[in-house]
């Protein structure tokens, strides 16, 4: 049990579908993140939320839409995705965004997304 | 441009021997480095870290070495165990509110 739970674990969706990934943390952390892990590429930071406010968006296409209703929950809404968006999407959380808060991130197990 | 590079995608080591995983970085602003370990179907878990004011940090079987002049760090695992088989990610950051920058990972296989 990592304290960070992602659902679903696997998702197959068509390019015209709309789906959402969910992340929940029970660690009392104030910062949450979405990362994308593609084959043969470094982990890519997508979005950062601190105290439910988005603080970073690393040039992610608008077909990915994050939502953070409270400090324990983070969503990634997906619509009109492309096959190249198929990847493992990892959620992480950390105590805060202080200088070392980034480094103490706890990761969820990820959602394996396949776009067909 | 990749700021954190792990040039070996895979490594096989016999049980009991030393595993050495390498990582190079290009951004001289980085001052804190970490290694994460990832098993299949799980998220990365933090393993060990080192600050740029040190050149070595040891935790049990795991030791991280930092060579700032070469912008190179390495993770040594001694002795290697089959349970160490996983993908190892090197990550870096610098003081302030900056996110981790990860390498592509190296898959370690420890053969019994």
PDB file of N, CA and C in Angstrom, chain B residues 31-111:
ATOM      1  N   UNK B  31      21.420  20.190  -7.918  1.00  0.00           N
ATOM      2  CA  UNK B  31      22.210  20.044  -6.696  1.00  0.00           C
ATOM      3  C   UNK B  31      21.693  18.931  -5.793  1.00  0.00           C
ATOM      4  N   UNK B  32      20.741  18.166  -6.299  1.00  0.00           N
ATOM      5  CA  UNK B  32      20.208  17.066  -5.494  1.00  0.00           C
ATOM      6  C   UNK B  32      19.799  15.970  -6.446  1.00  0.00           C
ATOM      7  N   UNK B  33      20.235  14.756  -6.133  1.00  0.00           N
ATOM      8  CA  UNK B  33      20.055  13.644  -7.069  1.00  0.00           C
ATOM      9  C   UNK B  33      19.448  12.458  -6.340  1.00  0.00           C
ATOM     10  N   UNK B  34      18.610  11.735  -7.052  1.00  0.00           N
ATOM     11  CA  UNK B  34      17.892  10.637  -6.418  1.00  0.00           C
ATOM     12  C   UNK B  34      17.886   9.431  -7.343  1.00  0.00           C
ATOM     13  N   UNK B  35      17.733   8.285  -6.731  1.00  0.00           N
ATOM     14  CA  UNK B  35      17.476   7.056  -7.473  1.00  0.00           C
ATOM     15  C   UNK B  35      16.125   6.508  -7.033  1.00  0.00           C
ATOM     16  N   UNK B  36      15.314   6.134  -8.037  1.00  0.00           N
ATOM     17  CA  UNK B  36      14.045   5.484  -7.800  1.00  0.00           C
ATOM     18  C   UNK B  36      14.105   4.087  -8.402  1.00  0.00           C
ATOM     19  N   UNK B  37      13.372   3.204  -7.779  1.00  0.00           N
ATOM     20  CA  UNK B  37      13.304   1.816  -8.234  1.00  0.00           C
ATOM     21  C   UNK B  37      11.862   1.535  -8.624  1.00  0.00           C
ATOM     22  N   UNK B  38      11.676   0.841  -9.737  1.00  0.00           N
ATOM     23  CA  UNK B  38      10.313   0.584 -10.192  1.00  0.00           C
ATOM     24  C   UNK B  38      10.143  -0.869 -10.597  1.00  0.00           C
ATOM     25  N   UNK B  39       9.204  -1.534  -9.926  1.00  0.00           N
ATOM     26  CA  UNK B  39       8.817  -2.884 -10.322  1.00  0.00           C
ATOM     27  C   UNK B  39       7.689  -2.783 -11.346  1.00  0.00           C
ATOM     28  N   UNK B  40       7.517  -3.824 -12.165  1.00  0.00           N
ATOM     29  CA  UNK B  40       6.402  -3.814 -13.120  1.00  0.00           C
ATOM     30  C   UNK B  40       5.063  -3.589 -12.426  1.00  0.00           C
ATOM     31  N   UNK B  41       4.215  -2.820 -13.048  1.00  0.00           N
ATOM     32  CA  UNK B  41       2.857  -2.564 -12.555  1.00  0.00           C
ATOM     33  C   UNK B  41       2.838  -1.810 -11.233  1.00  0.00           C
ATOM     34  N   UNK B  42       3.943  -1.182 -10.885  1.00  0.00           N
ATOM     35  CA  UNK B  42       3.960  -0.344  -9.690  1.00  0.00           C
ATOM     36  C   UNK B  42       4.566   1.004 -10.027  1.00  0.00           C
ATOM     37  N   UNK B  43       4.276   2.024  -9.227  1.00  0.00           N
ATOM     38  CA  UNK B  43       4.922   3.318  -9.406  1.00  0.00           C
ATOM     39  C   UNK B  43       6.337   3.283  -8.869  1.00  0.00           C
ATOM     40  N   UNK B  44       7.160   4.255  -9.237  1.00  0.00           N
ATOM     41  CA  UNK B  44       8.530   4.318  -8.720  1.00  0.00           C
ATOM     42  C   UNK B  44       8.542   4.519  -7.210  1.00  0.00           C
ATOM     43  N   UNK B  45       9.506   3.919  -6.536  1.00  0.00           N
ATOM     44  CA  UNK B  45       9.687   4.148  -5.100  1.00  0.00           C
ATOM     45  C   UNK B  45      11.082   4.702  -4.864  1.00  0.00           C
ATOM     46  N   UNK B  46      11.155   5.646  -3.957  1.00  0.00           N
ATOM     47  CA  UNK B  46      12.425   6.298  -3.660  1.00  0.00           C
ATOM     48  C   UNK B  46      13.408   5.300  -3.051  1.00  0.00           C
ATOM     49  N   UNK B  47      14.655   5.380  -3.492  1.00  0.00           N
ATOM     50  CA  UNK B  47      15.668   4.432  -3.028  1.00  0.00           C
ATOM     51  C   UNK B  47      16.743   5.126  -2.204  1.00  0.00           C
ATOM     52  N   UNK B  48      17.410   6.092  -2.789  1.00  0.00           N
ATOM     53  CA  UNK B  48      18.519   6.777  -2.118  1.00  0.00           C
ATOM     54  C   UNK B  48      18.760   8.101  -2.811  1.00  0.00           C
ATOM     55  N   UNK B  49      19.323   9.061  -2.092  1.00  0.00           N
ATOM     56  CA  UNK B  49      19.583  10.364  -2.686  1.00  0.00           C
ATOM     57  C   UNK B  49      20.956  10.876  -2.258  1.00  0.00           C
ATOM     58  N   UNK B  50      21.394  11.932  -2.921  1.00  0.00           N
ATOM     59  CA  UNK B  50      22.659  12.558  -2.555  1.00  0.00           C
ATOM     60  C   UNK B  50      22.608  14.038  -2.882  1.00  0.00           C
ATOM     61  N   UNK B  51      23.130  14.833  -1.985  1.00  0.00           N
ATOM     62  CA  UNK B  51      23.236  16.269  -2.203  1.00  0.00           C
ATOM     63  C   UNK B  51      24.571  16.571  -2.877  1.00  0.00           C
ATOM     64  N   UNK B  52      24.611  17.679  -3.598  1.00  0.00           N
ATOM     65  CA  UNK B  52      25.838  18.021  -4.325  1.00  0.00           C
ATOM     66  C   UNK B  52      26.998  18.399  -3.410  1.00  0.00           C
ATOM     67  N   UNK B  53      26.733  18.583  -2.110  1.00  0.00           N
ATOM     68  CA  UNK B  53      27.834  18.894  -1.190  1.00  0.00           C
ATOM     69  C   UNK B  53      28.577  17.623  -0.772  1.00  0.00           C
ATOM     70  N   UNK B  54      28.033  16.474  -1.169  1.00  0.00           N
ATOM     71  CA  UNK B  54      28.680  15.207  -0.840  1.00  0.00           C
ATOM     72  C   UNK B  54      29.128  14.514  -2.117  1.00  0.00           C
ATOM     73  N   UNK B  55      30.001  13.550  -1.972  1.00  0.00           N
ATOM     74  CA  UNK B  55      30.359  12.756  -3.136  1.00  0.00           C
ATOM     75  C   UNK B  55      29.990  11.287  -2.964  1.00  0.00           C
ATOM     76  N   UNK B  56      29.460  10.972  -1.800  1.00  0.00           N
ATOM     77  CA  UNK B  56      29.078   9.580  -1.552  1.00  0.00           C
ATOM     78  C   UNK B  56      27.991   9.544  -0.494  1.00  0.00           C
ATOM     79  N   UNK B  57      27.034   8.649  -0.710  1.00  0.00           N
ATOM     80  CA  UNK B  57      26.027   8.388   0.314  1.00  0.00           C
ATOM     81  C   UNK B  57      25.719   6.898   0.320  1.00  0.00           C
ATOM     82  N   UNK B  58      25.719   6.323   1.496  1.00  0.00           N
ATOM     83  CA  UNK B  58      25.572   4.878   1.600  1.00  0.00           C
ATOM     84  C   UNK B  58      24.370   4.539   2.465  1.00  0.00           C
ATOM     85  N   UNK B  59      23.630   3.532   2.036  1.00  0.00           N
ATOM     86  CA  UNK B  59      22.489   3.049   2.815  1.00  0.00           C
ATOM     87  C   UNK B  59      22.392   1.547   2.599  1.00  0.00           C
ATOM     88  N   UNK B  60      22.942   0.811   3.545  1.00  0.00           N
ATOM     89  CA  UNK B  60      22.911  -0.642   3.418  1.00  0.00           C
ATOM     90  C   UNK B  60      23.682  -1.114   2.207  1.00  0.00           C
ATOM     91  N   UNK B  61      23.005  -1.874   1.363  1.00  0.00           N
ATOM     92  CA  UNK B  61      23.671  -2.407   0.172  1.00  0.00           C
ATOM     93  C   UNK B  61      23.796  -1.378  -0.947  1.00  0.00           C
ATOM     94  N   UNK B  62      23.192  -0.224  -0.762  1.00  0.00           N
ATOM     95  CA  UNK B  62      23.135   0.785  -1.824  1.00  0.00           C
ATOM     96  C   UNK B  62      24.055   1.962  -1.520  1.00  0.00           C
ATOM     97  N   UNK B  63      24.849   2.323  -2.501  1.00  0.00           N
ATOM     98  CA  UNK B  63      25.738   3.478  -2.380  1.00  0.00           C
ATOM     99  C   UNK B  63      25.613   4.306  -3.639  1.00  0.00           C
ATOM    100  N   UNK B  64      25.470   5.600  -3.472  1.00  0.00           N
ATOM    101  CA  UNK B  64      25.443   6.493  -4.625  1.00  0.00           C
ATOM    102  C   UNK B  64      26.703   7.354  -4.580  1.00  0.00           C
ATOM    103  N   UNK B  65      27.348   7.447  -5.717  1.00  0.00           N
ATOM    104  CA  UNK B  65      28.560   8.257  -5.873  1.00  0.00           C
ATOM    105  C   UNK B  65      28.252   9.418  -6.818  1.00  0.00           C
ATOM    106  N   UNK B  66      28.766  10.599  -6.466  1.00  0.00           N
ATOM    107  CA  UNK B  66      28.553  11.776  -7.306  1.00  0.00           C
ATOM    108  C   UNK B  66      29.894  12.380  -7.704  1.00  0.00           C
ATOM    109  N   UNK B  67      30.075  12.575  -8.977  1.00  0.00           N
ATOM    110  CA  UNK B  67      31.261  13.237  -9.516  1.00  0.00           C
ATOM    111  C   UNK B  67      30.788  14.504 -10.212  1.00  0.00           C
ATOM    112  N   UNK B  68      30.849  15.616  -9.491  1.00  0.00           N
ATOM    113  CA  UNK B  68      30.286  16.876 -10.020  1.00  0.00           C
ATOM    114  C   UNK B  68      31.052  17.378 -11.229  1.00  0.00           C
ATOM    115  N   UNK B  69      32.340  17.228 -11.219  1.00  0.00           N
ATOM    116  CA  UNK B  69      33.117  17.745 -12.347  1.00  0.00           C
ATOM    117  C   UNK B  69      32.771  17.009 -13.629  1.00  0.00           C
ATOM    118  N   UNK B  70      32.443  15.730 -13.498  1.00  0.00           N
ATOM    119  CA  UNK B  70      32.081  14.945 -14.672  1.00  0.00           C
ATOM    120  C   UNK B  70      30.582  14.950 -14.915  1.00  0.00           C
ATOM    121  N   UNK B  71      29.831  15.561 -14.009  1.00  0.00           N
ATOM    122  CA  UNK B  71      28.363  15.535 -14.068  1.00  0.00           C
ATOM    123  C   UNK B  71      27.876  14.093 -14.208  1.00  0.00           C
ATOM    124  N   UNK B  72      28.340  13.279 -13.299  1.00  0.00           N
ATOM    125  CA  UNK B  72      28.063  11.851 -13.372  1.00  0.00           C
ATOM    126  C   UNK B  72      27.758  11.317 -11.981  1.00  0.00           C
ATOM    127  N   UNK B  73      26.759  10.453 -11.914  1.00  0.00           N
ATOM    128  CA  UNK B  73      26.536   9.743 -10.666  1.00  0.00           C
ATOM    129  C   UNK B  73      26.288   8.273 -10.970  1.00  0.00           C
ATOM    130  N   UNK B  74      26.518   7.476  -9.955  1.00  0.00           N
ATOM    131  CA  UNK B  74      26.326   6.046 -10.132  1.00  0.00           C
ATOM    132  C   UNK B  74      25.724   5.458  -8.866  1.00  0.00           C
ATOM    133  N   UNK B  75      25.001   4.389  -9.079  1.00  0.00           N
ATOM    134  CA  UNK B  75      24.397   3.639  -7.977  1.00  0.00           C
ATOM    135  C   UNK B  75      25.058   2.268  -7.942  1.00  0.00           C
ATOM    136  N   UNK B  76      25.613   1.913  -6.786  1.00  0.00           N
ATOM    137  CA  UNK B  76      26.221   0.607  -6.602  1.00  0.00           C
ATOM    138  C   UNK B  76      25.351  -0.226  -5.678  1.00  0.00           C
ATOM    139  N   UNK B  77      25.115  -1.449  -6.083  1.00  0.00           N
ATOM    140  CA  UNK B  77      24.341  -2.371  -5.253  1.00  0.00           C
ATOM    141  C   UNK B  77      25.233  -3.575  -4.978  1.00  0.00           C
ATOM    142  N   UNK B  78      25.554  -3.761  -3.710  1.00  0.00           N
ATOM    143  CA  UNK B  78      26.431  -4.872  -3.341  1.00  0.00           C
ATOM    144  C   UNK B  78      25.960  -5.506  -2.036  1.00  0.00           C
ATOM    145  N   UNK B  79      25.771  -6.822  -1.978  1.00  0.00           N
ATOM    146  CA  UNK B  79      25.722  -7.732  -3.122  1.00  0.00           C
ATOM    147  C   UNK B  79      24.356  -7.664  -3.802  1.00  0.00           C
ATOM    148  N   UNK B  80      24.327  -7.898  -5.068  1.00  0.00           N
ATOM    149  CA  UNK B  80      23.062  -7.871  -5.799  1.00  0.00           C
ATOM    150  C   UNK B  80      22.228  -9.100  -5.460  1.00  0.00           C
ATOM    151  N   UNK B  81      20.918  -8.880  -5.395  1.00  0.00           N
ATOM    152  CA  UNK B  81      19.990  -9.965  -5.080  1.00  0.00           C
ATOM    153  C   UNK B  81      18.918 -10.042  -6.167  1.00  0.00           C
ATOM    154  N   UNK B  82      18.344 -11.205  -6.372  1.00  0.00           N
ATOM    155  CA  UNK B  82      17.286 -11.321  -7.397  1.00  0.00           C
ATOM    156  C   UNK B  82      16.146 -10.312  -7.198  1.00  0.00           C
ATOM    157  N   UNK B  83      15.827  -9.995  -5.957  1.00  0.00           N
ATOM    158  CA  UNK B  83      14.769  -9.022  -5.676  1.00  0.00           C
ATOM    159  C   UNK B  83      15.110  -7.607  -6.092  1.00  0.00           C
ATOM    160  N   UNK B  84      16.374  -7.387  -6.450  1.00  0.00           N
ATOM    161  CA  UNK B  84      16.778  -6.068  -6.941  1.00  0.00           C
ATOM    162  C   UNK B  84      16.413  -5.875  -8.408  1.00  0.00           C
ATOM    163  N   UNK B  85      15.992  -6.926  -9.060  1.00  0.00           N
ATOM    164  CA  UNK B  85      15.619  -6.842 -10.474  1.00  0.00           C
ATOM    165  C   UNK B  85      14.445  -5.878 -10.626  1.00  0.00           C
ATOM    166  N   UNK B  86      14.663  -4.807 -11.340  1.00  0.00           N
ATOM    167  CA  UNK B  86      13.669  -3.743 -11.484  1.00  0.00           C
ATOM    168  C   UNK B  86      14.225  -2.724 -12.468  1.00  0.00           C
ATOM    169  N   UNK B  87      13.441  -1.696 -12.734  1.00  0.00           N
ATOM    170  CA  UNK B  87      13.943  -0.568 -13.515  1.00  0.00           C
ATOM    171  C   UNK B  87      14.364   0.525 -12.533  1.00  0.00           C
ATOM    172  N   UNK B  88      15.557   1.053 -12.723  1.00  0.00           N
ATOM    173  CA  UNK B  88      16.089   2.084 -11.847  1.00  0.00           C
ATOM    174  C   UNK B  88      16.130   3.416 -12.586  1.00  0.00           C
ATOM    175  N   UNK B  89      15.508   4.417 -11.983  1.00  0.00           N
ATOM    176  CA  UNK B  89      15.470   5.748 -12.566  1.00  0.00           C
ATOM    177  C   UNK B  89      16.364   6.683 -11.765  1.00  0.00           C
ATOM    178  N   UNK B  90      17.155   7.423 -12.469  1.00  0.00           N
ATOM    179  CA  UNK B  90      17.937   8.509 -11.888  1.00  0.00           C
ATOM    180  C   UNK B  90      17.111   9.785 -12.033  1.00  0.00           C
ATOM    181  N   UNK B  91      17.139  10.647 -11.020  1.00  0.00           N
ATOM    182  CA  UNK B  91      16.392  11.905 -11.093  1.00  0.00           C
ATOM    183  C   UNK B  91      17.231  13.022 -10.479  1.00  0.00           C
ATOM    184  N   UNK B  92      16.955  14.224 -10.901  1.00  0.00           N
ATOM    185  CA  UNK B  92      17.717  15.374 -10.414  1.00  0.00           C
ATOM    186  C   UNK B  92      16.804  16.570 -10.230  1.00  0.00           C
ATOM    187  N   UNK B  93      17.234  17.471  -9.355  1.00  0.00           N
ATOM    188  CA  UNK B  93      16.489  18.705  -9.138  1.00  0.00           C
ATOM    189  C   UNK B  93      17.471  19.751  -8.610  1.00  0.00           C
ATOM    190  N   UNK B  94      17.025  20.986  -8.462  1.00  0.00           N
ATOM    191  CA  UNK B  94      17.867  21.991  -7.822  1.00  0.00           C
ATOM    192  C   UNK B  94      17.023  22.830  -6.870  1.00  0.00           C
ATOM    193  N   UNK B  95      17.698  23.492  -5.966  1.00  0.00           N
ATOM    194  CA  UNK B  95      17.062  24.175  -4.844  1.00  0.00           C
ATOM    195  C   UNK B  95      15.938  25.076  -5.320  1.00  0.00           C
ATOM    196  N   UNK B  96      14.859  25.066  -4.554  1.00  0.00           N
ATOM    197  CA  UNK B  96      13.711  25.848  -4.959  1.00  0.00           C
ATOM    198  C   UNK B  96      12.589  24.932  -5.390  1.00  0.00           C
ATOM    199  N   UNK B  97      11.556  25.497  -5.896  1.00  0.00           N
ATOM    200  CA  UNK B  97      10.384  24.701  -6.251  1.00  0.00           C
ATOM    201  C   UNK B  97      10.512  24.151  -7.659  1.00  0.00           C
ATOM    202  N   UNK B  98      11.407  23.212  -7.812  1.00  0.00           N
ATOM    203  CA  UNK B  98      11.604  22.642  -9.146  1.00  0.00           C
ATOM    204  C   UNK B  98      11.262  21.166  -9.137  1.00  0.00           C
ATOM    205  N   UNK B  99      10.648  20.699 -10.202  1.00  0.00           N
ATOM    206  CA  UNK B  99      10.255  19.299 -10.242  1.00  0.00           C
ATOM    207  C   UNK B  99      11.422  18.387 -10.565  1.00  0.00           C
ATOM    208  N   UNK B 100      11.224  17.131 -10.248  1.00  0.00           N
ATOM    209  CA  UNK B 100      12.229  16.137 -10.584  1.00  0.00           C
ATOM    210  C   UNK B 100      12.329  15.981 -12.093  1.00  0.00           C
ATOM    211  N   UNK B 101      13.558  15.818 -12.559  1.00  0.00           N
ATOM    212  CA  UNK B 101      13.802  15.476 -13.952  1.00  0.00           C
ATOM    213  C   UNK B 101      14.352  14.064 -13.945  1.00  0.00           C
ATOM    214  N   UNK B 102      13.672  13.179 -14.626  1.00  0.00           N
ATOM    215  CA  UNK B 102      14.033  11.764 -14.600  1.00  0.00           C
ATOM    216  C   UNK B 102      14.794  11.367 -15.867  1.00  0.00           C
ATOM    217  N   UNK B 103      15.654  10.363 -15.704  1.00  0.00           N
ATOM    218  CA  UNK B 103      16.249   9.702 -16.858  1.00  0.00           C
ATOM    219  C   UNK B 103      15.283   8.670 -17.416  1.00  0.00           C
ATOM    220  N   UNK B 104      15.707   7.958 -18.464  1.00  0.00           N
ATOM    221  CA  UNK B 104      14.842   6.969 -19.110  1.00  0.00           C
ATOM    222  C   UNK B 104      14.762   5.670 -18.326  1.00  0.00           C
ATOM    223  N   UNK B 105      15.688   5.449 -17.434  1.00  0.00           N
ATOM    224  CA  UNK B 105      15.677   4.221 -16.649  1.00  0.00           C
ATOM    225  C   UNK B 105      16.621   3.168 -17.188  1.00  0.00           C
ATOM    226  N   UNK B 106      17.091   2.316 -16.310  1.00  0.00           N
ATOM    227  CA  UNK B 106      17.913   1.152 -16.662  1.00  0.00           C
ATOM    228  C   UNK B 106      17.273  -0.071 -16.035  1.00  0.00           C
ATOM    229  N   UNK B 107      17.040  -1.079 -16.875  1.00  0.00           N
ATOM    230  CA  UNK B 107      16.440  -2.313 -16.358  1.00  0.00           C
ATOM    231  C   UNK B 107      17.552  -3.231 -15.844  1.00  0.00           C
ATOM    232  N   UNK B 108      17.538  -3.506 -14.564  1.00  0.00           N
ATOM    233  CA  UNK B 108      18.516  -4.400 -13.945  1.00  0.00           C
ATOM    234  C   UNK B 108      17.917  -5.781 -13.772  1.00  0.00           C
ATOM    235  N   UNK B 109      18.649  -6.770 -14.246  1.00  0.00           N
ATOM    236  CA  UNK B 109      18.253  -8.165 -14.026  1.00  0.00           C
ATOM    237  C   UNK B 109      19.347  -8.839 -13.225  1.00  0.00           C
ATOM    238  N   UNK B 110      18.985  -9.340 -12.065  1.00  0.00           N
ATOM    239  CA  UNK B 110      19.942 -10.062 -11.235  1.00  0.00           C
ATOM    240  C   UNK B 110      19.640 -11.540 -11.369  1.00  0.00           C
ATOM    241  N   UNK B 111      20.620 -12.258 -11.877  1.00  0.00           N
ATOM    242  CA  UNK B 111      20.419 -13.666 -12.213  1.00  0.00           C
ATOM    243  C   UNK B 111      20.932 -14.541 -11.072  1.00  0.00           C
TER     244      UNK B 111
END
